[in-house]
Short mmCIF file of N, CA and C in Angstrom, two decimals:
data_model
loop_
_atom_site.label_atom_id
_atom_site.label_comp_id
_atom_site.label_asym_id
_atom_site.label_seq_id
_atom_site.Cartn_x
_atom_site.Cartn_y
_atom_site.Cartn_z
N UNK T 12 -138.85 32.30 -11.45
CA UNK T 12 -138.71 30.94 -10.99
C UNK T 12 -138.49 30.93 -9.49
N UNK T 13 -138.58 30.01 -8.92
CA UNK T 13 -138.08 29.51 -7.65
C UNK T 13 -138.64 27.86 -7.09
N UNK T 14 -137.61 27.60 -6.06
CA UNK T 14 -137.46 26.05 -5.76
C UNK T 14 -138.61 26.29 -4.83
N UNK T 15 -139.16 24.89 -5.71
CA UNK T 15 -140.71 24.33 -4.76
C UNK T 15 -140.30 22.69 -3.57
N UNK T 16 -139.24 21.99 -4.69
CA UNK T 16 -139.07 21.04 -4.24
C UNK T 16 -137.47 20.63 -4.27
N UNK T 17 -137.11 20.18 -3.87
CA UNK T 17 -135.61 19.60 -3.57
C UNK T 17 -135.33 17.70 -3.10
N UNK T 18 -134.83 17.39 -3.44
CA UNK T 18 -134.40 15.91 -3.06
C UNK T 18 -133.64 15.70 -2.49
N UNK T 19 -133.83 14.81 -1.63
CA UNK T 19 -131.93 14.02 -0.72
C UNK T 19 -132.28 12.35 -0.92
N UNK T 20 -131.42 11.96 -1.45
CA UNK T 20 -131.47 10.29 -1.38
C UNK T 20 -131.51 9.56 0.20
N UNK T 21 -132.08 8.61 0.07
CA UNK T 21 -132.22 7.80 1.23
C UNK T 21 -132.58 6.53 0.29
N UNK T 22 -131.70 5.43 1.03
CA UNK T 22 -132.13 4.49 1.41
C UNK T 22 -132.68 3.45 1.65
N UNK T 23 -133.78 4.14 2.82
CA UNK T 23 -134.66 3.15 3.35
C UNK T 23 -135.91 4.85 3.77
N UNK T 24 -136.94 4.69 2.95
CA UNK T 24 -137.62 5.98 2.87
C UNK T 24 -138.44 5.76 4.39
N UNK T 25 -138.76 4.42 4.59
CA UNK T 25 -139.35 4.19 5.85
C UNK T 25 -138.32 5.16 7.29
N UNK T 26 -137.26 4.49 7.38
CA UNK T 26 -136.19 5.01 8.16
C UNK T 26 -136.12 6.70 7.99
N UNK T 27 -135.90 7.58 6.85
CA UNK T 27 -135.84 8.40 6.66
C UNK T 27 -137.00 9.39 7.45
N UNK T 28 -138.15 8.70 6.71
CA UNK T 28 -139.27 9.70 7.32
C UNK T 28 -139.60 9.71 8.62
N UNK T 29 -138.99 8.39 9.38
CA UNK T 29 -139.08 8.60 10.85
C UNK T 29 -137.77 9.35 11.43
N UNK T 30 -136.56 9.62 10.72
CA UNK T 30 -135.54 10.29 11.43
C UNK T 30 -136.21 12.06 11.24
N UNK T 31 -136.25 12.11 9.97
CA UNK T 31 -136.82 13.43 9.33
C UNK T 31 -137.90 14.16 10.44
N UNK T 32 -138.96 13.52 10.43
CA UNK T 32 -139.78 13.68 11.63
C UNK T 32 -140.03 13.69 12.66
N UNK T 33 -139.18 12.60 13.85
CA UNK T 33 -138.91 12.34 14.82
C UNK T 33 -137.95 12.78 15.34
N UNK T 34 -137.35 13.01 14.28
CA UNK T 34 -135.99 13.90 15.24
C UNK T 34 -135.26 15.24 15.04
N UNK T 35 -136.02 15.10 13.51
CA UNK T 35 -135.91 16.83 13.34
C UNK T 35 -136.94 17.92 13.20
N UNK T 36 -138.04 17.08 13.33
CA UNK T 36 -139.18 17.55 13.30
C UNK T 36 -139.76 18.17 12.47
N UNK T 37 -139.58 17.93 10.88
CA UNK T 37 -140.28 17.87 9.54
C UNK T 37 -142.06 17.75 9.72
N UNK T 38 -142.73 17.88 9.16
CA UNK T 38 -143.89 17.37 8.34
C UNK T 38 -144.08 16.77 7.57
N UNK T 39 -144.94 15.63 7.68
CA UNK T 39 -145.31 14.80 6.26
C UNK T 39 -145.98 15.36 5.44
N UNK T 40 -145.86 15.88 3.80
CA UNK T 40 -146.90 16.38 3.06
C UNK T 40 -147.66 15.63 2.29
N UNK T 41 -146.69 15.04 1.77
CA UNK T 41 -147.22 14.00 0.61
C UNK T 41 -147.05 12.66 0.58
N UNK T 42 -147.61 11.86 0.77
CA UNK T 42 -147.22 10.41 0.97
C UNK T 42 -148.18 9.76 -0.02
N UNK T 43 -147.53 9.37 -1.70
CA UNK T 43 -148.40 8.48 -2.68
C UNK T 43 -147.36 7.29 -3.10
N UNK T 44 -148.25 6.61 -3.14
CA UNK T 44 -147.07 5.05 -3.50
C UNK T 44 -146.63 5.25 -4.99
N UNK T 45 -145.87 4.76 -5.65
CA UNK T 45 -144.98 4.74 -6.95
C UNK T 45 -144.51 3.36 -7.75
N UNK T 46 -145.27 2.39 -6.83
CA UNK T 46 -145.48 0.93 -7.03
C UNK T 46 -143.55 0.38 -6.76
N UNK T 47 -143.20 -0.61 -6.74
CA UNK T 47 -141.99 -1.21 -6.57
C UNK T 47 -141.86 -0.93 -4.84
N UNK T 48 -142.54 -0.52 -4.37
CA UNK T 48 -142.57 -0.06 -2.79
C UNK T 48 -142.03 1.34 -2.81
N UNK T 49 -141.47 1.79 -3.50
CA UNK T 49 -141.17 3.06 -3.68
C UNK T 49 -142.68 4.42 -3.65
N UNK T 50 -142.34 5.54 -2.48
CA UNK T 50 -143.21 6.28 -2.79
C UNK T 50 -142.64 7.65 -3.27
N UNK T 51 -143.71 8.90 -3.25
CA UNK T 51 -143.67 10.11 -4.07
C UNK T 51 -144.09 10.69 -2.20
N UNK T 52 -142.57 11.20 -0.89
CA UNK T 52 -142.89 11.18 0.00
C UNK T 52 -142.02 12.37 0.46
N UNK T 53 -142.87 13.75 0.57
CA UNK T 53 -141.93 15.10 0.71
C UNK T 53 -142.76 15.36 2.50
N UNK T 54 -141.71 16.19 2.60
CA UNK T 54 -142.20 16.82 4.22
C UNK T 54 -141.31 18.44 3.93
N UNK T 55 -141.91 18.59 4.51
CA UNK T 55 -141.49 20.35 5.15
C UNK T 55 -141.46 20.73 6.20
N UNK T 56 -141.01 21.85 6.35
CA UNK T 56 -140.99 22.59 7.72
C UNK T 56 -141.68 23.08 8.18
N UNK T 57 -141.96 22.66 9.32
CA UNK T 57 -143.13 23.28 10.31
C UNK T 57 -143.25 24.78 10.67
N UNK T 58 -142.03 25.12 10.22
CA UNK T 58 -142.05 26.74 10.16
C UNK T 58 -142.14 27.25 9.12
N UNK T 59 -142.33 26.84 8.36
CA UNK T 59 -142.50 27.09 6.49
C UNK T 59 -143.23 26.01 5.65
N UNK T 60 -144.44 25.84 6.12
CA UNK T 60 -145.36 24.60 5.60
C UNK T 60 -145.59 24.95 4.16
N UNK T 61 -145.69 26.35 3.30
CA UNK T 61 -146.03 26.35 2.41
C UNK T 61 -144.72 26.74 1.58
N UNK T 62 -143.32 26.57 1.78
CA UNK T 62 -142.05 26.48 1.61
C UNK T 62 -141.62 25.19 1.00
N UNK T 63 -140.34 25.35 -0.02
CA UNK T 63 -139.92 24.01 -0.79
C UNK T 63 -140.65 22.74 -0.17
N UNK T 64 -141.02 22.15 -0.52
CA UNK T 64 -141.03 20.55 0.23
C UNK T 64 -139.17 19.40 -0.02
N UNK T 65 -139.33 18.93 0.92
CA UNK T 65 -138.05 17.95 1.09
C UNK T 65 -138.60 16.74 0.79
N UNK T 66 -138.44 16.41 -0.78
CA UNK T 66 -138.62 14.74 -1.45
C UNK T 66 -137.45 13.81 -0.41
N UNK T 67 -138.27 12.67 -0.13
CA UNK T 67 -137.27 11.57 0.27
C UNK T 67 -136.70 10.49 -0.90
N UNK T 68 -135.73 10.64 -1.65
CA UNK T 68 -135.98 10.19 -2.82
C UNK T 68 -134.97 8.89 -3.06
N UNK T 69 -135.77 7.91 -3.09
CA UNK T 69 -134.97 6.56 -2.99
C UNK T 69 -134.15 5.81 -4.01
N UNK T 70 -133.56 7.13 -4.75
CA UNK T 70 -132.40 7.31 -5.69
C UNK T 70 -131.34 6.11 -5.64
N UNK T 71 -130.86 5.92 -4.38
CA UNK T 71 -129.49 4.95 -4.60
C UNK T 71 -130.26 3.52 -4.50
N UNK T 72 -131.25 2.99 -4.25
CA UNK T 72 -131.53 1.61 -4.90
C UNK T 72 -131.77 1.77 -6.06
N UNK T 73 -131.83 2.45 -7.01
CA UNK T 73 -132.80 2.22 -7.97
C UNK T 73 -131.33 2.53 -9.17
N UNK T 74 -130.21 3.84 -8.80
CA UNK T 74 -129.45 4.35 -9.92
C UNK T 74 -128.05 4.17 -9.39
N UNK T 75 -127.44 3.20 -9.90
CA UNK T 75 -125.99 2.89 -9.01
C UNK T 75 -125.13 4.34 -9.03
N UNK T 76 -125.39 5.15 -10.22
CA UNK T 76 -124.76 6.61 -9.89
C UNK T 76 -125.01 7.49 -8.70
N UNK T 77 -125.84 7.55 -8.33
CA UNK T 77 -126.70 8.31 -7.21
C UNK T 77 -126.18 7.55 -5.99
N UNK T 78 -125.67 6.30 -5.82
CA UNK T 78 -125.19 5.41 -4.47
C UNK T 78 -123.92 5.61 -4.80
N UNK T 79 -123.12 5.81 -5.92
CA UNK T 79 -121.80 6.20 -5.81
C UNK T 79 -121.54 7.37 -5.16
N UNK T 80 -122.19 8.68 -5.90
CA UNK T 80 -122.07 10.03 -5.14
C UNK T 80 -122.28 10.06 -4.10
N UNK T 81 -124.08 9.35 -3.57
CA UNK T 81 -123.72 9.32 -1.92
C UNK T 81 -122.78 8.91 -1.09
N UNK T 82 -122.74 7.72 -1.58
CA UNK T 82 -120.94 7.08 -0.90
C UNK T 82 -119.86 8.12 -0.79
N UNK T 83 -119.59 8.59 -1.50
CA UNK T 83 -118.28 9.41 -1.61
C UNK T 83 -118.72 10.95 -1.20
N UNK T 84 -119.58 11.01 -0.98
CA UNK T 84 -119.97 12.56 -0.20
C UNK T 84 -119.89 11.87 1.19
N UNK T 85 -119.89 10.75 1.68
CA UNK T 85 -120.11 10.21 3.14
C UNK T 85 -118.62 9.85 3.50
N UNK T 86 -117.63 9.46 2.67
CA UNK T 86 -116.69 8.59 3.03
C UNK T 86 -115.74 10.53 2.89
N UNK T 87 -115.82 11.47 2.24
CA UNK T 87 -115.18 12.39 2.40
C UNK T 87 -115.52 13.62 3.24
N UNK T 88 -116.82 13.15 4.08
CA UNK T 88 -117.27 13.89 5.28
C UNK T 88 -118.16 15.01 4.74
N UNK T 89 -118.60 15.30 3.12
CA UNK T 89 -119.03 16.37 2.58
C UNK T 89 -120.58 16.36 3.02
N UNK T 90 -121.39 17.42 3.36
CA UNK T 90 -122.78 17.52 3.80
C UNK T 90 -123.41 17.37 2.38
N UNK T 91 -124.52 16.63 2.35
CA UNK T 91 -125.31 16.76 1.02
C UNK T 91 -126.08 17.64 0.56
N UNK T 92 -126.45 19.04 2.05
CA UNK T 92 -127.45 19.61 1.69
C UNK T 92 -127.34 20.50 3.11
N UNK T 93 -127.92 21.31 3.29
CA UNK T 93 -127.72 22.26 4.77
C UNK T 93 -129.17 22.46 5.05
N UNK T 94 -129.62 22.77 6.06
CA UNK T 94 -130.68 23.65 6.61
C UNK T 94 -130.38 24.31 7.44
N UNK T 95 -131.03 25.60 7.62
CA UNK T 95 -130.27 26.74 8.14
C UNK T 95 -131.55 26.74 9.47
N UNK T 96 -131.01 27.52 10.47
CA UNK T 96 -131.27 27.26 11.75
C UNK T 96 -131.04 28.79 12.69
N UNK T 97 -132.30 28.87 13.28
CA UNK T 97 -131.68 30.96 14.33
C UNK T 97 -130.67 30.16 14.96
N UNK T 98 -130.26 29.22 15.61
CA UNK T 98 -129.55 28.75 16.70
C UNK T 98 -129.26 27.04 16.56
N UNK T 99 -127.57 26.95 16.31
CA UNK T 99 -126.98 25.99 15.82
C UNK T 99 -126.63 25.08 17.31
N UNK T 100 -126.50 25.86 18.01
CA UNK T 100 -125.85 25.26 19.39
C UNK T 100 -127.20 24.55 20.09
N UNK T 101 -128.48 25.73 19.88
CA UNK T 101 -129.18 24.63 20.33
C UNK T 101 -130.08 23.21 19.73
N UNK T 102 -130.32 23.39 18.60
CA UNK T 102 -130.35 22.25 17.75
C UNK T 102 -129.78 21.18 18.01
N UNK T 103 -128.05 21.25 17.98
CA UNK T 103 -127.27 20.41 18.34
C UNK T 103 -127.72 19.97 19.67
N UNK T 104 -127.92 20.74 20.65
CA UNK T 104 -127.68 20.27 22.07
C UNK T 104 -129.16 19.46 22.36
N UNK T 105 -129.90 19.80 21.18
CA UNK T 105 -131.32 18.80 21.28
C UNK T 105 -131.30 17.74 20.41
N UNK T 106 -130.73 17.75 19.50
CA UNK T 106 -130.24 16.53 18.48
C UNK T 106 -129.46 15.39 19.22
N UNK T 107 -129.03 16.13 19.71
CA UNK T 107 -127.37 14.75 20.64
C UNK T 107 -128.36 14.56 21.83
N UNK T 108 -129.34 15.22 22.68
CA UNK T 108 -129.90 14.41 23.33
C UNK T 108 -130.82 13.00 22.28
N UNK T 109 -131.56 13.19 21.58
CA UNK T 109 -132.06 12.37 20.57
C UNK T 109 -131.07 11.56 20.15
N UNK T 110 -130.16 10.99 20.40
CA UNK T 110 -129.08 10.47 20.33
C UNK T 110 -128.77 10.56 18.56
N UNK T 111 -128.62 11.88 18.03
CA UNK T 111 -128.47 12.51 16.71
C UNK T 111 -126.47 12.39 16.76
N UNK T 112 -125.85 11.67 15.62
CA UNK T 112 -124.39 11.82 15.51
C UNK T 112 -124.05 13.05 14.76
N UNK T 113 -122.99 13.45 15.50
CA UNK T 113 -122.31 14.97 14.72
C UNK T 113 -121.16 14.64 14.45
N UNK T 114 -120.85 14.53 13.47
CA UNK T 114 -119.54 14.75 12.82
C UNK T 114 -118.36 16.42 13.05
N UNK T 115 -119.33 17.48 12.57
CA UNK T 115 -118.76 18.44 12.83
C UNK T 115 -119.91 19.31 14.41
N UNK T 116 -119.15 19.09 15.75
CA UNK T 116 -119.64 19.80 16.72
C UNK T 116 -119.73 21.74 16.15
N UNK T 117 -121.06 22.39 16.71
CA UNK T 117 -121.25 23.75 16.19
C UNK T 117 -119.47 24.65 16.60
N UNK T 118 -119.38 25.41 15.07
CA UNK T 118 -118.18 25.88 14.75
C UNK T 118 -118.20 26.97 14.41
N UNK T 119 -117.58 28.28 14.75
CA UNK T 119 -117.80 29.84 13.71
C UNK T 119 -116.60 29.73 12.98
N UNK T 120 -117.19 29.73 11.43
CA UNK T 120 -116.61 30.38 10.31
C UNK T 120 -117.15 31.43 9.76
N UNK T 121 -116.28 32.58 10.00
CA UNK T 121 -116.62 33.78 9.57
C UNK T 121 -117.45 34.41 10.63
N UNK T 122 -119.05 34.42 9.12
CA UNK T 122 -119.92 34.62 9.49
C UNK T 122 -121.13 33.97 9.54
N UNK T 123 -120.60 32.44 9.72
CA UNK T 123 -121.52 31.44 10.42
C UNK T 123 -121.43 30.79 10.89
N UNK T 124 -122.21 30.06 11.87
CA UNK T 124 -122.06 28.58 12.81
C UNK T 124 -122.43 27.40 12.18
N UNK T 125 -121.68 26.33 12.14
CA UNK T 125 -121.90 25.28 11.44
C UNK T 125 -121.67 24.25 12.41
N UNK T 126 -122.78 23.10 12.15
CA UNK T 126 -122.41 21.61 12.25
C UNK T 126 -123.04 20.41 11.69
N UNK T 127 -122.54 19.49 11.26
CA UNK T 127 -122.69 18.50 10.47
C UNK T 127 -123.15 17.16 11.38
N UNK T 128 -124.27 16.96 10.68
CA UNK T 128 -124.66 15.48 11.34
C UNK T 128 -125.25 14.38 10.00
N UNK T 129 -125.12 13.15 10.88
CA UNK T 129 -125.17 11.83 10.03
C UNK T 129 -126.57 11.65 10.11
N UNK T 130 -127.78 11.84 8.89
CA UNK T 130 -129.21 11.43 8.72
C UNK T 130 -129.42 9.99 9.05
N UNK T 131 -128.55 8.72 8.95
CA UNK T 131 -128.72 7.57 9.08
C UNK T 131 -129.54 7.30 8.00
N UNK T 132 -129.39 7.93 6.97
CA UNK T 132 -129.98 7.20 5.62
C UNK T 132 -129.03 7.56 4.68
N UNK T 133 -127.81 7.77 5.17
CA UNK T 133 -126.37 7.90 3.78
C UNK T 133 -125.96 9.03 3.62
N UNK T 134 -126.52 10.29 4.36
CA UNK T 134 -126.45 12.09 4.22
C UNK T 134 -125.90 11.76 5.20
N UNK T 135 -124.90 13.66 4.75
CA UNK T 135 -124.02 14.17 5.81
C UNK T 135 -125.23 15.24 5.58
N UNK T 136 -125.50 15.88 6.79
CA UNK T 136 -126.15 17.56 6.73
C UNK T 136 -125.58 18.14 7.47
N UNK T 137 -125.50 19.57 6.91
CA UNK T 137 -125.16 20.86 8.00
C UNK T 137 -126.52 21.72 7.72
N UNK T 138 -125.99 22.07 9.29
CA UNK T 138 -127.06 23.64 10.05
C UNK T 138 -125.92 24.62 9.71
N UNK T 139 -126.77 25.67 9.60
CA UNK T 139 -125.85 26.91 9.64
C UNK T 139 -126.72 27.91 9.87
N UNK T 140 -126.04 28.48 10.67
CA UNK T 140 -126.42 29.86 11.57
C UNK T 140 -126.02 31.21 11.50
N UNK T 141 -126.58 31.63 10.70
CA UNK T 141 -125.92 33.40 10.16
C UNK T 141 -125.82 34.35 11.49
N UNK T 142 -124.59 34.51 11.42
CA UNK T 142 -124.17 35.29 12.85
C UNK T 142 -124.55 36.80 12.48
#
């Protein structure tokens, strides 16, 4: 086995795929409509195009459970999901120009660098950087 695909709730999938892309610099892979305005809308990494795809998955309109958990992963500062990164400091220092919010500024624990930022679609994410 292994993961092809993964989900993070959003939102507003419109909003998403322009933060996703525009500011973290994702790929669009798949973009099919799902009728209700809802689509079937993954992107990946430009450094791993043929790697998991990242569903934008518009979970909390649709399942009041899925907007509870997000809520409370947001209101207790918890990341929903990480992507890992050679270099956390500079990410950050190109994210916060993109006027990207960090919750947790890059940090060593242990044996990694971490920091947490706000997607603006209801995610907390962390980078982490294997020292």
């Amino acid at each position: 086995m292994k993961v092809t695909l993964i989900s993070i709730p959003v939102r507003d999938q419109e909003k998403a795929l322009k933060f996703y892309t525009e500011k973290l610099g994702f790929l669009k892979k798949k973009d099919s409509p799902l009728g209700g305005g809802n689509r079937w809308l993954t992107l990946v990494s430009p450094e791993w195009q043929d790697g998991p795809e990242l569903l934008l998955e518009p979970a909390p309109n649709h399942f009041e459970p899925c907007k509870v958990f997000q809520d409370a992963l947001m209101e207790a500062g918890y990341p929903y999901t990480q992507f890992d990164t050679d270099d956390v400091q500079k990410d950050y220092d190109r994210l916060v120009e993109l006027d990207v919010e960090f919750s947790v500024k890059p940090t060593e624990m242990g044996t990694v660098k971490i920091a947490v930022f706000n997607d603006t679609c209801g995610n907390n994410i962390q980078l982490v950087e294997t020292l």
